[in-house]
Every structure is written in structure tokens, then in C-alpha cells.
XYZ file of C-alpha atoms in Angstrom:
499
model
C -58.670 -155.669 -46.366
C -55.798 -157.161 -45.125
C -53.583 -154.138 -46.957
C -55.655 -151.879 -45.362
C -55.377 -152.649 -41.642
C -51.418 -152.959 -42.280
C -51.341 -149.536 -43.939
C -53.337 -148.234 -40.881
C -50.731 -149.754 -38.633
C -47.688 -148.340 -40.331
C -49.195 -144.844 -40.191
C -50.272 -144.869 -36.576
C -46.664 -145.910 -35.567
C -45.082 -143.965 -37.667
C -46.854 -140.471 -36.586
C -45.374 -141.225 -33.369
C -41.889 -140.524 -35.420
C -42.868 -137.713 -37.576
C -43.645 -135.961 -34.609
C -40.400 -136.332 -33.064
C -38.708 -134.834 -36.372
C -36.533 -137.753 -36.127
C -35.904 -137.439 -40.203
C -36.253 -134.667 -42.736
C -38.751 -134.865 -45.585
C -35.619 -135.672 -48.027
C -34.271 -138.439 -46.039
C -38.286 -140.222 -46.431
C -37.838 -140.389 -49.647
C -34.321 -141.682 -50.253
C -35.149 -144.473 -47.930
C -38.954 -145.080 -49.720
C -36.644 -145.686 -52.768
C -34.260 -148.248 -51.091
C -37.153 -150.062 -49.495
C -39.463 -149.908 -52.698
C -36.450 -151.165 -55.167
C -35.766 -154.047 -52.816
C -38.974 -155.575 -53.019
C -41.361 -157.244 -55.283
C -43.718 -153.913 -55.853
C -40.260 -152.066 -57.531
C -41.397 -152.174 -60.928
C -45.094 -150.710 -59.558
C -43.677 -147.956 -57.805
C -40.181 -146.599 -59.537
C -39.578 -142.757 -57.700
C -38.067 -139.791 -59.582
C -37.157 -136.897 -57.335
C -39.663 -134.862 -59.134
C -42.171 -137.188 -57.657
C -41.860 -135.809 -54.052
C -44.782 -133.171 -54.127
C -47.468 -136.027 -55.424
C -46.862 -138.541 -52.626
C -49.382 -138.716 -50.386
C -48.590 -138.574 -46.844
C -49.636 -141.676 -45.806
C -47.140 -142.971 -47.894
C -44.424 -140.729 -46.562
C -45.497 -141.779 -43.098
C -45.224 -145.904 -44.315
C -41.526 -145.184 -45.702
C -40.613 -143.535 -42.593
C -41.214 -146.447 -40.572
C -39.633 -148.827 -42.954
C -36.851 -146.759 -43.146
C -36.185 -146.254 -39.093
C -36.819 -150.384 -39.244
C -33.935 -150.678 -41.730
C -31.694 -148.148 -40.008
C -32.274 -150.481 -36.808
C -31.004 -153.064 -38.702
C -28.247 -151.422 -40.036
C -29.188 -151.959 -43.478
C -28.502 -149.138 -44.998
C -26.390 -145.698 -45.956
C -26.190 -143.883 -42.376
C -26.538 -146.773 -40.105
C -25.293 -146.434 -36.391
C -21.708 -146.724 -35.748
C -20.550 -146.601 -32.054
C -17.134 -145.075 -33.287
C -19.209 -141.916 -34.356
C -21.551 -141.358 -31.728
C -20.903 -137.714 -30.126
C -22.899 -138.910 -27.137
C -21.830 -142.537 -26.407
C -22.910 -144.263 -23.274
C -20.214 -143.179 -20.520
C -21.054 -144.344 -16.896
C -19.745 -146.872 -15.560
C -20.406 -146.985 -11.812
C -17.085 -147.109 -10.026
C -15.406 -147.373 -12.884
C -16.339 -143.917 -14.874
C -13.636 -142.012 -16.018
C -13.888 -138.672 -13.051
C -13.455 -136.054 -16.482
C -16.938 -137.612 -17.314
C -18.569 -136.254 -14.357
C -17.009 -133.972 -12.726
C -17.817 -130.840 -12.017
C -16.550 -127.139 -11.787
C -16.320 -125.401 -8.333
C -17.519 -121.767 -8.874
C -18.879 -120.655 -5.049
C -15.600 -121.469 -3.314
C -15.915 -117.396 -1.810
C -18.424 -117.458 0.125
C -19.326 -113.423 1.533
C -17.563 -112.099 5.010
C -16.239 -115.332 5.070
C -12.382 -116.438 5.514
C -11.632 -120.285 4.852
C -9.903 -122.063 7.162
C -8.952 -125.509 6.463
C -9.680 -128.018 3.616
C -10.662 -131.690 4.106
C -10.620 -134.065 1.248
C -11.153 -137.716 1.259
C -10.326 -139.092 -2.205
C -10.080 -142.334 -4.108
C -7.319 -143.326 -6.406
C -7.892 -142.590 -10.121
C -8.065 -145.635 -12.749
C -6.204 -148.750 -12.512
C -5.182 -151.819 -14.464
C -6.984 -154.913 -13.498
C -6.266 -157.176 -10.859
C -4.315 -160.400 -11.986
C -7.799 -162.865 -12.892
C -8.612 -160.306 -15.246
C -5.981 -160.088 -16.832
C -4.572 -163.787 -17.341
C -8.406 -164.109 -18.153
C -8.375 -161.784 -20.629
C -4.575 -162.273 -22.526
C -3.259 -165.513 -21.289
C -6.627 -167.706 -22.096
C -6.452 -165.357 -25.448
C -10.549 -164.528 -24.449
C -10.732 -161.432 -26.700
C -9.030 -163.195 -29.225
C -11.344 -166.234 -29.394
C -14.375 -162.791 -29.189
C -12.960 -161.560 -32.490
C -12.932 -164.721 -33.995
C -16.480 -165.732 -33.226
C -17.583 -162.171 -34.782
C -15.309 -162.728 -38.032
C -17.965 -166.271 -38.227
C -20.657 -163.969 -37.508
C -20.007 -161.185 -39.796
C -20.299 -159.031 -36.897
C -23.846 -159.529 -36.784
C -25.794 -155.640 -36.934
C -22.350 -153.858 -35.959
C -21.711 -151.708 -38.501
C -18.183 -152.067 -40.490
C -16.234 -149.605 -38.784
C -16.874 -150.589 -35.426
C -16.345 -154.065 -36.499
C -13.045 -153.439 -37.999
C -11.393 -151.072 -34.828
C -12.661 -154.402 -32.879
C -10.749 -156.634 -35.596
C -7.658 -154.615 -35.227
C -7.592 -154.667 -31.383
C -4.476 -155.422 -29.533
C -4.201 -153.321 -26.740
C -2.803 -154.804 -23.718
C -1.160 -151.780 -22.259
C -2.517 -152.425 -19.196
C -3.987 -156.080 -19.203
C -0.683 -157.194 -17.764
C -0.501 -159.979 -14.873
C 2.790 -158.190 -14.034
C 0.914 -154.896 -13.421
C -1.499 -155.269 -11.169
C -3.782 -152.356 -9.793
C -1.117 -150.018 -11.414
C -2.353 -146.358 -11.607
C -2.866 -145.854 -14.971
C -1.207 -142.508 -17.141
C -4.537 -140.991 -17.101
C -5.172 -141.683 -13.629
C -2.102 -139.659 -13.064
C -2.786 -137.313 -14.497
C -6.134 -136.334 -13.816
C -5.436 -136.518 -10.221
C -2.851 -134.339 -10.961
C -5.110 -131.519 -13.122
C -7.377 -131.949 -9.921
C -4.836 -130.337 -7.842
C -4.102 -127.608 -9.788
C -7.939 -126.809 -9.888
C -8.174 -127.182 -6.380
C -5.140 -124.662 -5.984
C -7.408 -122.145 -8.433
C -10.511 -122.658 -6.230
C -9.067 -122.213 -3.070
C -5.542 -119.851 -3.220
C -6.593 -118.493 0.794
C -5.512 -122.407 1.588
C -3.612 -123.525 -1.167
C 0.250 -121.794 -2.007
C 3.431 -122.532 -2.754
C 6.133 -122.328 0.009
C 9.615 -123.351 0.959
C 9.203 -127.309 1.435
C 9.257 -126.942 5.188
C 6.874 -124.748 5.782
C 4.403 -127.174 3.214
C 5.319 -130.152 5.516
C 3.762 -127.925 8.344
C 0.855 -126.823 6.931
C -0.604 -129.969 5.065
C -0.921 -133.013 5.761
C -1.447 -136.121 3.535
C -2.236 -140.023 3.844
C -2.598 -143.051 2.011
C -3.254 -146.615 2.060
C 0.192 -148.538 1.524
C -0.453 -149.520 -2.540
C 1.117 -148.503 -5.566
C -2.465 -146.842 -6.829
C -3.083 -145.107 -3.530
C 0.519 -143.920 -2.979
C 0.696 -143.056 -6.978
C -2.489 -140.800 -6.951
C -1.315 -139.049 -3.566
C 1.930 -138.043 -5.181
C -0.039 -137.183 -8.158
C -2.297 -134.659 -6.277
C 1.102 -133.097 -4.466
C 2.454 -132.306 -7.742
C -0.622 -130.557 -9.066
C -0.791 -128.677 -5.771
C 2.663 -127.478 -5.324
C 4.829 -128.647 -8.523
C 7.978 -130.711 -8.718
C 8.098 -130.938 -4.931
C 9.298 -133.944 -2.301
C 7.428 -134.204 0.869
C 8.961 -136.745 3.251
C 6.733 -136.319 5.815
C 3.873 -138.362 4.532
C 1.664 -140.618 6.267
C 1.686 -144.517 4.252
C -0.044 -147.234 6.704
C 0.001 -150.501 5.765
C -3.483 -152.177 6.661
C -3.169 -153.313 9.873
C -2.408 -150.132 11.127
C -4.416 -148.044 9.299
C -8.016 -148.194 11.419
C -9.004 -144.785 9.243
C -9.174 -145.712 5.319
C -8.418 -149.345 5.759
C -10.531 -151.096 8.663
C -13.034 -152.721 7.007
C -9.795 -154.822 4.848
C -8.992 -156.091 8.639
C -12.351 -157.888 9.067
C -12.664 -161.227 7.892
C -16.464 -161.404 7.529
C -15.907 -158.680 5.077
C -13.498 -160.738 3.205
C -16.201 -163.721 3.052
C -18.556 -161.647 2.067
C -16.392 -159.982 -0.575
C -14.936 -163.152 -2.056
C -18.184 -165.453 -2.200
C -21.205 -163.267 -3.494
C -22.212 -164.652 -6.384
C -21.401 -162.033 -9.223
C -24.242 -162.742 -11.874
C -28.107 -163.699 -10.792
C -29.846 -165.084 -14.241
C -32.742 -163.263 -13.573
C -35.539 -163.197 -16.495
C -35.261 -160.115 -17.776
C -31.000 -160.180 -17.347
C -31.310 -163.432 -19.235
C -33.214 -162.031 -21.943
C -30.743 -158.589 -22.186
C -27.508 -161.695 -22.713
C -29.767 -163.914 -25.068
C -30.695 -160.627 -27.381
C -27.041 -159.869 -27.814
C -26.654 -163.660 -28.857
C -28.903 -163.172 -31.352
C -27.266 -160.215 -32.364
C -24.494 -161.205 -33.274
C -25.572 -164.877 -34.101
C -23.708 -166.163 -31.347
C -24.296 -170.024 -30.190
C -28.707 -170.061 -28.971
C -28.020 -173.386 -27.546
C -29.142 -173.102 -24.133
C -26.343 -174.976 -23.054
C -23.833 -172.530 -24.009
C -25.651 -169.404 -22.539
C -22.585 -169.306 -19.596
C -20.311 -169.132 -22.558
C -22.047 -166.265 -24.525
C -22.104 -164.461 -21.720
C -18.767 -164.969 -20.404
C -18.067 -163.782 -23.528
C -19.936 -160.618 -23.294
C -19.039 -160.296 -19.670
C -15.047 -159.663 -21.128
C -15.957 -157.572 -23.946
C -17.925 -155.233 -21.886
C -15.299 -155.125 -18.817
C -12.494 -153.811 -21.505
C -15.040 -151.712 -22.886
C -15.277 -150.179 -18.982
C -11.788 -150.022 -18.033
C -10.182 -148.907 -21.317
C -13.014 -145.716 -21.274
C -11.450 -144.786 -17.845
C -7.949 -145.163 -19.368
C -7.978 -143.223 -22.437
C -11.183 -141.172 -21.495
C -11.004 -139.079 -25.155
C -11.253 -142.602 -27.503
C -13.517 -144.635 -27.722
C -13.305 -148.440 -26.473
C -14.105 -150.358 -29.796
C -16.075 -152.906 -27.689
C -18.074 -150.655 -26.160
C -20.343 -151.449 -29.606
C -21.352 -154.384 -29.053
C -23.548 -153.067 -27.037
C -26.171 -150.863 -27.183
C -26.768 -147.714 -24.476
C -29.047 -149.458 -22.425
C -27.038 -152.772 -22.176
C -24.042 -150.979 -20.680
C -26.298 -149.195 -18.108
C -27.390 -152.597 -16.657
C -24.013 -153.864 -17.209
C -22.437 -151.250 -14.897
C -24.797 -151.463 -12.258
C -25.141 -155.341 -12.359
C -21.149 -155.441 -11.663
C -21.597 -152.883 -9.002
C -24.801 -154.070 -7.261
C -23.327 -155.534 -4.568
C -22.564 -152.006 -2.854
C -26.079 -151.799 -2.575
C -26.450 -154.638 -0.193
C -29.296 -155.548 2.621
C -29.498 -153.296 5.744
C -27.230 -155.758 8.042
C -24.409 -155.216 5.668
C -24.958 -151.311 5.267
C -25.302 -151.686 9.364
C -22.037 -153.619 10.064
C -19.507 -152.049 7.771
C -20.324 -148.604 7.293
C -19.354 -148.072 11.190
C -15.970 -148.361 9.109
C -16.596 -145.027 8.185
C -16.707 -143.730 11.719
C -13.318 -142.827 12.670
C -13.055 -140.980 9.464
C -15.541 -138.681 10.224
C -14.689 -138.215 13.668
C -10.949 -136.890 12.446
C -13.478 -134.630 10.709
C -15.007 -133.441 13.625
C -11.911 -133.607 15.318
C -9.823 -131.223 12.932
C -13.188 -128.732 12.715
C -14.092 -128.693 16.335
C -10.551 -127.440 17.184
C -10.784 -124.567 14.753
C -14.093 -123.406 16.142
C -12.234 -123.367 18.988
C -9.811 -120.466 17.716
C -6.714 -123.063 17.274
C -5.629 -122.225 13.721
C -1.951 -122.585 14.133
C -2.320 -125.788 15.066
C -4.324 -127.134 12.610
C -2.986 -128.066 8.692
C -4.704 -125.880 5.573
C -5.229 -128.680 3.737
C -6.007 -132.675 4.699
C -5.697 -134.814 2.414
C -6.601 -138.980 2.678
C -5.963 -141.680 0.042
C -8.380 -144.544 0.556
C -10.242 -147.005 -1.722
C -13.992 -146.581 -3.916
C -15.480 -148.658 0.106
C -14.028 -145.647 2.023
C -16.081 -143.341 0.193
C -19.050 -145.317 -0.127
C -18.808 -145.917 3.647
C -18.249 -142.271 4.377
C -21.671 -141.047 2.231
C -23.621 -143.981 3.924
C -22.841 -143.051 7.414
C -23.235 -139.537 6.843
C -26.753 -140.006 5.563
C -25.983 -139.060 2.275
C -27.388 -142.155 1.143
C -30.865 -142.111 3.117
C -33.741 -142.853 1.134
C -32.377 -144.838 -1.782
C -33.262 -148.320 -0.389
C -30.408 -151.056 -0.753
C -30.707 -152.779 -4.375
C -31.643 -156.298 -3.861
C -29.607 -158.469 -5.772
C -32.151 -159.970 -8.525
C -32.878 -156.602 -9.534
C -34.989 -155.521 -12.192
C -34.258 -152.411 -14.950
C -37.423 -150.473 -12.464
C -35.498 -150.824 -9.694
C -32.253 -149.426 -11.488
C -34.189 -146.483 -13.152
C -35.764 -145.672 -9.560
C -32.027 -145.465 -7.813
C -32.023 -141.866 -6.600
C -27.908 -142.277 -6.247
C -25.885 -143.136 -9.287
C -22.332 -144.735 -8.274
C -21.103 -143.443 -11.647
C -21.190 -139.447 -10.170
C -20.283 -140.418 -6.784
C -17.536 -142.611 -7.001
C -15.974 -142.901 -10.209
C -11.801 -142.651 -10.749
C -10.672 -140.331 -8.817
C -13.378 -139.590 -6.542
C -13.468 -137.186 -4.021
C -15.457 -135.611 -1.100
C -14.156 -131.952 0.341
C -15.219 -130.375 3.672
C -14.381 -126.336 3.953
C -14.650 -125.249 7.113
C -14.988 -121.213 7.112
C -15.334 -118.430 9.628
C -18.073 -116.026 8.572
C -18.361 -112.673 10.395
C -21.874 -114.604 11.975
C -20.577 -117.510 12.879
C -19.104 -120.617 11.344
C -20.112 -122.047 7.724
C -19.028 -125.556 6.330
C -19.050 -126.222 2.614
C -19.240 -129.912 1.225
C -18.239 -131.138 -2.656
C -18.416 -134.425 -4.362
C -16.180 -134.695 -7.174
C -15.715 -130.517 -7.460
C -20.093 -130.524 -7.294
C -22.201 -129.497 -4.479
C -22.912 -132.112 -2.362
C -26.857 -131.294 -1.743
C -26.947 -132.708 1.594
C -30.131 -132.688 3.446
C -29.855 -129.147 5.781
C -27.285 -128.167 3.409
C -28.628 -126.081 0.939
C -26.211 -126.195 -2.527
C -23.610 -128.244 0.018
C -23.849 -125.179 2.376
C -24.287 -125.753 5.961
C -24.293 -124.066 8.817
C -21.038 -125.183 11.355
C -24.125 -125.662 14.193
C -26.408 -128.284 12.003
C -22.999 -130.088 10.409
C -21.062 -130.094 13.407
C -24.473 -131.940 15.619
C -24.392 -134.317 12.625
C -20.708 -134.842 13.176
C -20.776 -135.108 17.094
C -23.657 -137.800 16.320
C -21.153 -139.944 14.510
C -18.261 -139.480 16.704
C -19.652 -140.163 20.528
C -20.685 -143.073 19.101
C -16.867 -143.893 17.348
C -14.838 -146.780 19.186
C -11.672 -145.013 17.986
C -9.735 -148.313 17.898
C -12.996 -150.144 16.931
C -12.661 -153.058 18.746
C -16.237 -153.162 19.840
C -17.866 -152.650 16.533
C -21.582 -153.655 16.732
């Protein structure tokens, strides 16, 4: 009786995986015969491959769900391997490597229309980590003790080859507490291919010219840091080639009330430097406590803050080394499965999405940003074209952008994520951070002059930005500029009276 109800079981669950097609008919049977050798009923049931057309298929349906059991333990021939995935997990909020989500610009003509001017806002691309992480990480030899505690393990249910490319690990190109926030070679270099895209999308505003005529015509800016200064230089050279423009604009942060305001405020500072990173919620708790078991690591209570600590430095090299070499994969990205990274990314980055008051006070930073917007687009409705640049280009930080979408509205209607945050509230974001501000971020603003009128067009990361009145990031220059004039009668220029 007992038999009975099991066999019922098995074949209930495992229609559910026929009817995905999950295995062929072939593949049931090699794993029946692992499974059936294994166990005590071998002798009773010994398989030839002549034997496929008599099995019955409730038994086919039993082996499949043993089998997909053992392949989830990684028990057998084909098990998963992180290191041969063709669609591993890449997203990592502000973190994500930009070639991972960006897009391709392909309405940049838009018909009787003549562009005017583009205006790009743009964070640096990737970056080595900022000194804690990395004396963390080499000089308290963290992933060292990681590799050790996975050799006692025996790696747990990783399969070999991940387990040996995390065994032979010693990359600390840029885990260096002399190089901190360094632009990275890839971060170079894709802010570099984004200028020569940009030059392909938009050759009305973008050409090569003696270097004095360029210093006319554009006009660039950038926080005063190594990363922000790096990418900017970056961008240049995919714009124009091997070219030195003297004439641009490096503020250092007290007098830089554009990109750099909210780094002047000292509440923002407290607020920055005291969150508390990690809230042990339930379910988080029980995400950290599976991976324990996973990989057999210590599941005394007392030592949860050291398992996770653990996994907290595994999966931070797993983020920043997949936005330094984007085309290999991070070998500790396997420790973890899909799902795990996902919360991962968005636990780190949660505090972006903070109560109203923050969202309230800080994203006025954002203000004078948009009014230069206004400013520069305003003047060439106005028939001033000589006097305005082709192309304007600012170099601020992943809060600059965030800032900018939030006072703009972009962000309306995704309420802020509170802080103990469950996997429903992550799944019901409607903005991902991962496709709006990853490395090398961007936001563009082309103003045009249509033979009706005046048309804006708005990107995010070489995408149309779908902004609400803005069908496929189109707007009309009536609706955007209303929007803009909103912002900007409201903008304290210097910003001393910010609410």
C-alpha cells in the first residue's frame, strides 16, 4: 500500500517534468540504470538497452524524477557546472558589467528632423574596490581561508570544475589597497567603444575637426577622481581618436554643486556611513543557512556571522570581477545558485531604495542638473545654435544618475524598498538597478528641430528611455520642456536653501 501511494507520488511530480521536455526518452533510461544499480532492488531490475520499448511509463515517469533529484545533487554524469552555463546569472545592480545590458540605438533619424545638440550624463565604468575591500579581501587572506574551508568540505554539491578554477584562484589584479577606485581596463575600454557608437549614431553632431574647433563645439565635465577623469578621457578618445582637449571642466567637490552636491552634505554622509548593510530577516537567514549546508559549512548558530561573512566576500568578487573581465566567468560566482545572486545584488543595493524623506531630501541634488538641461535646450528653441556646444558631456557618480531618474519621475510608481525586504517585494520592483545604472551608465537627451516644431529624444544606456508622455523615449519639446521648467523654477541654483 505503502509502494503504491509513493509510486503515485513520483508520477504526479514527475508529469509536471515530462511535460516540460526537460529530458529525452534516452537520457530516462541511462539515469533509471544509475539509480536502479545503486540500490538494493539492482539485482531485481538489471536494464539492457533492448529493454526500452517494454517499460511502462509509469516507470519512465519514476526514473525521471529520480534522475532530475540526482542531477540536483550533482550526482551524476552531466551535473551543473557554473563554468559551462551559456546563460549564467549576470546582474548585478550597480555593479553589472554595461556590455550586459546595453542596448543598440537604431531610431537616432528621426523624419524632417535635424538634431541639434546632444546631452549625456554618464557614470564611470568599473572600478577596483575601495581600500576595506580590499585589505579585507588579500591582507586578512579571506578568500584564502574560503578555499580552504571548501578543500574540508569537498566543495560540497559544486561540481569539480568549478571547484578546481575556485582552487586555482589568485587574482588580485585589482584587489589592491594601493589602487583604489581605479578604472579598470575594461572600464576603459568600454567607455571608449561607447563613443565610437555614439559617433555612428549621431555623425550630424559628432565629427572630427582640428582640436580647436572640438574645444568649441563640445563641452565635457567630471568629478575630480581618477575613475571619473579616466572614463571622460576614455569617451574623448572613442569620439574623436588620439586627441588632447585642454579645455576640460574637473571640479573638485566643493565646487562642483552639479554632479557632486549631495558629497557636500553631511547628513548624507551619516546616512551613508551608518546604515546597517545586512537585516537577518527570515527568509535572508534561511537563503545564508542553505548555502551552509551546501557546502557543509559550520551550522552552529553561533558562527552564522562567519558563514556569511564568508559568503558575503565570495559573492562581492564574484560581482566585481564579472564587471572586470565581462567575457569569463568569475569562478565564485558558483557557489551560488541564480537566485542567490539576484537577492545578493539587490540586498547590497537596497539602500537606494530608501523611505520617501530620503528620496525627498537628496534627490533635489538632482535639480541643478536638469536645469543645465533646460538651460542648454531652452536656448536652442530659441534659435541660438552657435552658441550652444553639439555635444555635453558630464562625468558624475552611480547617485547622480539615480538622483537624476528620481527627480525626473522616471522612478514614479515603484515604491521605495523597505529595508527587511522580502524575495515578493524584489520580484514586484518595476525598476531594475542592474539596466539603469550599471558600469558605465548613461542617460542622453537629443534635442531636434522637426519641420513641426521641436522633438526631444531620451536613452538609457543606448535604450529608449519609455518615459511616461514619451512614447519609445520620444517626446514632444512642449510636454519635456513643461516637465523641465517644473524642475528648474523650483532649482536654488547654489542650493543653499534645499528643503
Amino acid at each position: 500500500m505503502k509502494s503504491d501511494i509513493l509510486i503515485e507520488f513520483f508520477t504526479v511530480t514527475a508529469l509536471e517534468i515530462v511535460h516540460k521536455g526537460i529530458m529525452s526518452r534516452a537520457a530516462y533510461l541511462g539515469h533509471l540504470r544509475y539509480v536502479l544499480n545503486i540500490t538494493k532492488y539492482s539485482k531485481q531490475w538489471q536494464l539492457r538497452h533492448t529493454t526500452k520499448s517494454f517499460l511502462s511509463d509509469k516507470i519512465i515517469l519514476i526514473a525521471t524524477l529520480i534522475a532530475i533529484l540526482c542531477l540536483e545533487g550533482h550526482l551524476i554524469v552531466g551535473e551543473y557546472c557554473y563554468a559551462d552555463d551559456p546563460n549564467p546569472y549576470l546582474l548585478f545592480g550597480i555593479r553589472t558589467a554595461y556590455k550586459n545590458v546595453r542596448g543598440t540605438i537604431t531610431d537616432s533619424m528621426i523624419p524632417n528632423c535635424e538634431p541639434l545638440q546632444i546631452w549625456m550624463l554618464l557614470k564611470h565604468g568599473s572600478i577596483s574596490p575601495p581600500k576595506y575591500w580590499s585589505m579585507r579581501l588579500k591582507d586578512d587572506n579571506n578568500m584564502e581561508i574560503i578555499k580552504r574551508d571548501l578543500a574540508h568540505s569537498k566543495a560540497g554539491r559544486m561540481c569539480q570544475k568549478d571547484y578546481e578554477r575556485i582552487k586555482h584562484w589568485n587574482n588580485y589584479e585589482y584587489i589592491d589597497k594601493t589602487k583604489v577606485w581605479i578604472l579598470s581596463k575594461e572600464g576603459e575600454l568600454g567607455m571608449m567603444r561607447l563613443g565610437q557608437r555614439l559617433k555612428t549614431y549621431f555623425p550630424e553632431l559628432i565629427q572630427c575637426r582640428p582640436v580647436n574647433t572640438l574645444k568649441k563645439q563640445y563641452y565635457f565635465r567630471a568629478m575630480n577622481a581618477q575613475r571619473s577623469i579616466a572614463s571622460m578621457r576614455s569617451l574623448i578618445k572613442g569620439l574623436f581618436g588620439n586627441i588632447n582637449l585642454d579645455n576640460v571642466d574637473i571640479r573638485n567637490t566643493s565646487h562642483d554643486k552639479i554632479l557632486q552636491y549631495h558629497l557636500t552634505q553631511r547628513e548624507f554622509f551619516d546616512y551613508y556611513n551608518t546604515r546597517d548593510l545586512f537585516i537577518f530577516n527570515d527568509e535572508f537567514r534561511k537563503m545564508i543557512n542553505g548555502i551552509r549546508q551546501r557546502y557543509d559549512l559550520s551550522s552552529d548558530p553561533a558562527h552564522f556571522i562567519y558563514a556569511f561573512d564568508q559568503l558575503l566576500d565570495a559573492n562581492y568578487v564574484c560581482m566585481r570581477e564579472t564587471s572586470w573581465y565581462p567575457d569569463v566567468k568569475s569562478p565564485w560566482c558558483a557557489m551560488f545558485t541564480k537566485e542567490e545572486l539576484k537577492f545578493f545584488a539587490i540586498y547590497i543595493d537596497r539602500y537606494l531604495y530608501r523611505s520617501p524623506p530620503y528620496f525627498q531630501k537628496h534627490t533635489q541634488a538632482a535639480c541643478p542638473i536638469l536645469k543645465d538641461l533646460y538651460i542648454h535646450f531652452t536656448n536652442l528653441e530659441k534659435g541660438n545654435v552657435h552658441e550652444e556646444p553639439k555635444g555635453i558631456f558630464y562625468f558624475g557618480d552611480f547617485h547622480s544618475l539615480m538622483f537624476f531618474y528620481s527627480l525626473l519621475g522616471h522612478l514614479d510608481g515603484d515604491a521605495p524598498m523597505p529595508l527587511n525586504f522580502t524575495l515578493h517585494d524584489l520580484r514586484n520592483r518595476k525598476y531594475d538597478l542592474s539596466y539603469l545604472i550599471p558600469y558605465n551608465g548613461n542617460v542622453a537627451a537629443v534635442f531636434y528641430k522637426c519641420s513641426d516644431g521641436f522633438k526631444v529624444k531620451l536613452y538609457s544606456n543606448e535604450r529608449p528611455l519609455n518615459y511616461k508622455g514619451c512614447p519609445q523615449g520620444t517626446c514632444e519639446w512642449g510636454y519635456f520642456k513643461k516637465v523641465l521648467r517644473n524642475i528648474a523654477l523650483k532649482c536654488n541654483v547654489d542650493l543653499c536653501n534645499l528643503p
